[in-house]
Amino acid sequence: MVSKLTVAAPYEAENQIEISLKQAFELLEPSLRPPFSLAIPKPDEYAQLNRAILHGVLTEPHFAKTHIKHLHALVTDGYAIFINLLVKIVHHLYPKLLAPVKNQLLWVTDEMVRVSGIGFDALLVSLFRQIVGGDFSDGNLWLCMKLVTLFLDKWQCFLEEVPHVLSSALYVFLRVLADHCRQNFEKLESLRRLEINLCVKIVREEFHLCLKIGRDFIRLLQDLVHVPEFKAILNDMVLNQSQFNTSGFVGVSQIYCTRTSSRYVLLRIIPEMETQLRFLLTHVKLGHQKRHQMWFARKFLNDPNKETVIVDIVRFVCCAHHPPNEIIQSDVIPRWAVIGWLLKSCRTNYVQANVKLALFYDWLFFDEKMDNIMNIEPAILLMVHSIPQYVDITNTLLEFLLRLLDNYDVEHKGVIVKGVSSAFMLLTSKGVIQSPDVLTSCPALSPFLKEGLSRLLSDVKLGSSKPTMATS
């Protein structure tokens, strides 16, 4: 009887990936034992042999080293087929894998890094995406520990072969640390220290890799300002840039003005969650979304600690899911409505504030030449469409945005005012809203907020009407 890779409910059909690996193993099992054939396999035989060996590695820990030696002896493609199979297993099967199989999966990942197999960076990214935000279960913490240890142990390999993966590791572990630092579980202490060590090592020794992340790097750092090592990093970024020994780094404003790629945002959304979110935002009609939202909440937000993942979901919706015009113009539930639901799902003030920051973050440094209007569209539409039935949401969001102007970064207030005003101007000129008057003339909104917004917009108009002066 061939061992299984996954545990599945009785009503679930067996996954095709698992079936193909199992069938290959059953067919070729006799040839997987020494002495191995010296014949060179044909391309289709080679692919089948890779499947069989992988199944053996994952289900026969006592023979795993023998299977890997066999693979090393016959490999002709730089391990590309083998690693591609691993990526598919991680992406489609990881949550259902049996614990011993997960253990073997991380063992063989380490082996693929050691031999610098083609595509091992994609395998690591797939594993990053299986770390569940706000999940303090033993299995999730084990995966964090395995990956952070791998990156510390193989630091030189990553730096020389795939430095971009260090940027991804930094994004992931800064975000995960924010969750881990809010809990005082004893089992988190050693993991927390390793995560801090890795992040500080990347920032202090290879700061140029941090610049690739863009503005969300600072957003994540600021969520860890209570950790002494990260407070010192933030201080040096503002007051002592030479500490980072990176030519071309002129200050925080440079990072603020770099939009974060959606590939970083996707790192904090597990594949199953991404599938469900895209389905909701592509196929579910407005007015029929309630049962889908209830299912989603039960599946992914069923623990109070997992509430923090709402921040990541909002960044995903703003930055990584940009529907085409036919969806925007249809009766499918719009992005702003999903964000409104998520905002109302927040139970704690801390999470709610971070969700609002995630929603408005690209507004603060918006530059029409560098940024995408789709990143800022959900916030304005949520404010406008919440009038008049949910005007409290409009008041809350507008108040938060105006507070950000004054308090987010006093040293760079000019940059932020310019970003927010540019966002309003582009949203108006592109017809996302007809005019800011929909907010400034709304009788249901707080007079104080309307005055603040009017002052911002009038200052912009005055600034744009002044003649430009040459500066020396």
mmCIF file of C-alpha atoms in Angstrom, residues 111-261:
data_model
loop_
_atom_site.group_PDB
_atom_site.id
_atom_site.type_symbol
_atom_site.label_atom_id
_atom_site.label_comp_id
_atom_site.label_asym_id
_atom_site.label_seq_id
_atom_site.Cartn_x
_atom_site.Cartn_y
_atom_site.Cartn_z
ATOM 1 C CA GLU A 111 18.554 20.111 -0.153
ATOM 2 C CA MET A 112 17.390 22.014 -3.235
ATOM 3 C CA VAL A 113 18.834 25.226 -1.808
ATOM 4 C CA ARG A 114 22.124 23.428 -1.124
ATOM 5 C CA VAL A 115 22.453 22.360 -4.768
ATOM 6 C CA SER A 116 21.090 25.702 -6.089
ATOM 7 C CA GLY A 117 18.389 23.942 -8.086
ATOM 8 C CA ILE A 118 16.706 25.950 -10.825
ATOM 9 C CA GLY A 119 13.631 27.662 -9.370
ATOM 10 C CA PHE A 120 14.379 27.168 -5.679
ATOM 11 C CA ASP A 121 13.564 30.850 -5.137
ATOM 12 C CA ALA A 122 9.983 30.228 -6.361
ATOM 13 C CA LEU A 123 9.755 27.285 -3.956
ATOM 14 C CA LEU A 124 10.715 29.516 -1.023
ATOM 15 C CA VAL A 125 8.170 32.148 -2.056
ATOM 16 C CA SER A 126 5.480 29.441 -2.162
ATOM 17 C CA LEU A 127 6.439 28.360 1.354
ATOM 18 C CA PHE A 128 6.332 31.975 2.584
ATOM 19 C CA ARG A 129 2.727 32.165 1.393
ATOM 20 C CA GLN A 130 1.789 29.215 3.598
ATOM 21 C CA ILE A 131 2.629 31.135 6.783
ATOM 22 C CA VAL A 132 -0.806 32.118 8.098
ATOM 23 C CA GLY A 133 -1.106 35.563 9.669
ATOM 24 C CA GLY A 134 -2.246 35.629 13.297
ATOM 25 C CA ASP A 135 -2.011 31.831 13.574
ATOM 26 C CA PHE A 136 -0.176 30.644 16.698
ATOM 27 C CA SER A 137 -0.731 26.943 16.157
ATOM 28 C CA ASP A 138 2.281 24.664 16.551
ATOM 29 C CA GLY A 139 2.281 23.783 12.846
ATOM 30 C CA ASN A 140 2.348 27.405 11.690
ATOM 31 C CA LEU A 141 5.071 28.392 14.172
ATOM 32 C CA TRP A 142 7.070 25.329 13.106
ATOM 33 C CA LEU A 143 6.996 26.519 9.493
ATOM 34 C CA CYS A 144 8.160 29.991 10.565
ATOM 35 C CA MET A 145 10.987 28.449 12.562
ATOM 36 C CA LYS A 146 12.081 26.185 9.710
ATOM 37 C CA LEU A 147 12.174 29.024 7.190
ATOM 38 C CA VAL A 148 13.872 31.619 9.377
ATOM 39 C CA THR A 149 16.503 29.038 10.370
ATOM 40 C CA LEU A 150 17.049 28.104 6.723
ATOM 41 C CA PHE A 151 17.639 31.749 5.791
ATOM 42 C CA LEU A 152 20.106 32.299 8.607
ATOM 43 C CA ASP A 153 21.972 29.057 7.889
ATOM 44 C CA LYS A 154 22.142 29.582 4.114
ATOM 45 C CA TRP A 155 22.604 33.354 4.204
ATOM 46 C CA GLN A 156 25.614 33.446 1.894
ATOM 47 C CA CYS A 157 23.924 31.210 -0.666
ATOM 48 C CA PHE A 158 20.843 33.446 -0.829
ATOM 49 C CA LEU A 159 22.964 36.586 -1.013
ATOM 50 C CA GLU A 160 25.005 35.290 -3.928
ATOM 51 C CA GLU A 161 22.368 33.294 -5.851
ATOM 52 C CA VAL A 162 18.951 34.915 -5.260
ATOM 53 C CA PRO A 163 19.264 38.185 -3.289
ATOM 54 C CA HIS A 164 15.715 39.195 -4.264
ATOM 55 C CA VAL A 165 14.428 36.386 -2.023
ATOM 56 C CA LEU A 166 15.990 38.161 0.949
ATOM 57 C CA SER A 167 13.730 41.154 0.198
ATOM 58 C CA SER A 168 10.745 38.789 0.256
ATOM 59 C CA ALA A 169 11.957 37.207 3.499
ATOM 60 C CA LEU A 170 12.274 40.649 5.076
ATOM 61 C CA TYR A 171 8.734 41.620 4.073
ATOM 62 C CA VAL A 172 7.304 38.350 5.409
ATOM 63 C CA PHE A 173 9.126 38.278 8.724
ATOM 64 C CA LEU A 174 8.623 41.973 9.505
ATOM 65 C CA ARG A 175 4.906 41.408 9.062
ATOM 66 C CA VAL A 176 4.895 38.127 11.022
ATOM 67 C CA LEU A 177 6.949 39.701 13.810
ATOM 68 C CA ALA A 178 4.252 42.297 14.390
ATOM 69 C CA ASP A 179 1.916 39.434 15.340
ATOM 70 C CA HIS A 180 4.537 37.506 17.316
ATOM 71 C CA CYS A 181 5.611 40.545 19.342
ATOM 72 C CA ARG A 182 2.052 41.174 20.549
ATOM 73 C CA GLN A 183 1.880 37.804 22.279
ATOM 74 C CA ASN A 184 3.807 36.671 25.343
ATOM 75 C CA PHE A 185 3.640 32.926 24.728
ATOM 76 C CA GLU A 186 6.781 31.221 26.000
ATOM 77 C CA LYS A 187 6.950 29.108 22.840
ATOM 78 C CA LEU A 188 7.411 32.293 20.785
ATOM 79 C CA GLU A 189 10.548 33.581 22.521
ATOM 80 C CA SER A 190 13.227 31.743 20.541
ATOM 81 C CA LEU A 191 11.354 32.185 17.241
ATOM 82 C CA ARG A 192 10.916 35.907 17.858
ATOM 83 C CA ARG A 193 14.631 36.331 18.510
ATOM 84 C CA LEU A 194 15.589 34.504 15.297
ATOM 85 C CA GLU A 195 13.108 36.569 13.259
ATOM 86 C CA ILE A 196 14.499 39.803 14.710
ATOM 87 C CA ASN A 197 18.071 38.645 14.015
ATOM 88 C CA LEU A 198 17.276 37.851 10.373
ATOM 89 C CA CYS A 199 15.433 41.101 9.707
ATOM 90 C CA VAL A 200 18.095 43.243 11.371
ATOM 91 C CA LYS A 201 20.825 41.398 9.453
ATOM 92 C CA ILE A 202 19.134 42.100 6.117
ATOM 93 C CA VAL A 203 18.505 45.763 6.931
ATOM 94 C CA ARG A 204 21.906 46.498 8.453
ATOM 95 C CA GLU A 205 24.047 44.535 6.012
ATOM 96 C CA GLU A 206 22.096 44.676 2.738
ATOM 97 C CA PHE A 207 20.011 47.831 2.954
ATOM 98 C CA HIS A 208 19.786 48.121 -0.840
ATOM 99 C CA LEU A 209 17.500 45.067 -0.752
ATOM 100 C CA CYS A 210 15.099 46.937 1.559
ATOM 101 C CA LEU A 211 14.780 49.745 -0.979
ATOM 102 C CA LYS A 212 13.329 47.258 -3.467
ATOM 103 C CA ILE A 213 10.280 46.772 -1.215
ATOM 104 C CA GLY A 214 9.273 50.421 -1.348
ATOM 105 C CA ARG A 215 7.033 52.352 1.014
ATOM 106 C CA ASP A 216 5.440 49.344 2.704
ATOM 107 C CA PHE A 217 8.866 48.600 4.188
ATOM 108 C CA ILE A 218 8.442 51.677 6.380
ATOM 109 C CA ARG A 219 4.815 50.821 7.179
ATOM 110 C CA LEU A 220 5.935 47.436 8.497
ATOM 111 C CA LEU A 221 8.890 48.890 10.406
ATOM 112 C CA GLN A 222 6.668 51.422 12.144
ATOM 113 C CA ASP A 223 4.473 48.612 13.422
ATOM 114 C CA LEU A 224 7.583 47.330 15.243
ATOM 115 C CA VAL A 225 8.773 50.640 16.672
ATOM 116 C CA HIS A 226 8.337 49.229 20.194
ATOM 117 C CA VAL A 227 11.141 46.717 19.466
ATOM 118 C CA PRO A 228 14.479 48.432 20.285
ATOM 119 C CA GLU A 229 16.327 47.082 17.236
ATOM 120 C CA PHE A 230 13.740 48.450 14.828
ATOM 121 C CA LYS A 231 13.371 51.744 16.661
ATOM 122 C CA ALA A 232 17.130 52.224 16.189
ATOM 123 C CA ILE A 233 16.830 51.408 12.484
ATOM 124 C CA LEU A 234 14.058 53.969 12.009
ATOM 125 C CA ASN A 235 16.091 56.599 13.859
ATOM 126 C CA ASP A 236 19.133 55.934 11.681
ATOM 127 C CA MET A 237 17.040 56.131 8.517
ATOM 128 C CA VAL A 238 16.006 59.646 9.516
ATOM 129 C CA LEU A 239 19.158 60.967 11.228
ATOM 130 C CA ASN A 240 22.114 58.857 10.137
ATOM 131 C CA GLN A 241 21.657 57.432 6.639
ATOM 132 C CA SER A 242 25.400 56.753 6.261
ATOM 133 C CA GLN A 243 24.984 53.880 8.744
ATOM 134 C CA PHE A 244 23.490 51.794 5.935
ATOM 135 C CA ASN A 245 26.464 52.210 3.583
ATOM 136 C CA THR A 246 24.191 52.323 0.543
ATOM 137 C CA SER A 247 25.072 54.714 -2.245
ATOM 138 C CA GLY A 248 22.054 56.506 -3.621
ATOM 139 C CA PHE A 249 20.046 56.382 -0.394
ATOM 140 C CA VAL A 250 19.185 59.969 0.442
ATOM 141 C CA GLY A 251 16.474 59.552 3.047
ATOM 142 C CA VAL A 252 13.057 58.262 4.012
ATOM 143 C CA SER A 253 11.260 60.319 1.368
ATOM 144 C CA GLN A 254 13.012 58.256 -1.288
ATOM 145 C CA ILE A 255 11.370 55.098 0.099
ATOM 146 C CA TYR A 256 8.007 56.822 0.548
ATOM 147 C CA CYS A 257 8.010 57.679 -3.142
ATOM 148 C CA THR A 258 8.593 54.059 -4.264
ATOM 149 C CA ARG A 259 5.372 52.107 -4.769
ATOM 150 C CA THR A 260 5.440 48.593 -3.299
ATOM 151 C CA SER A 261 4.996 45.862 -5.913
#
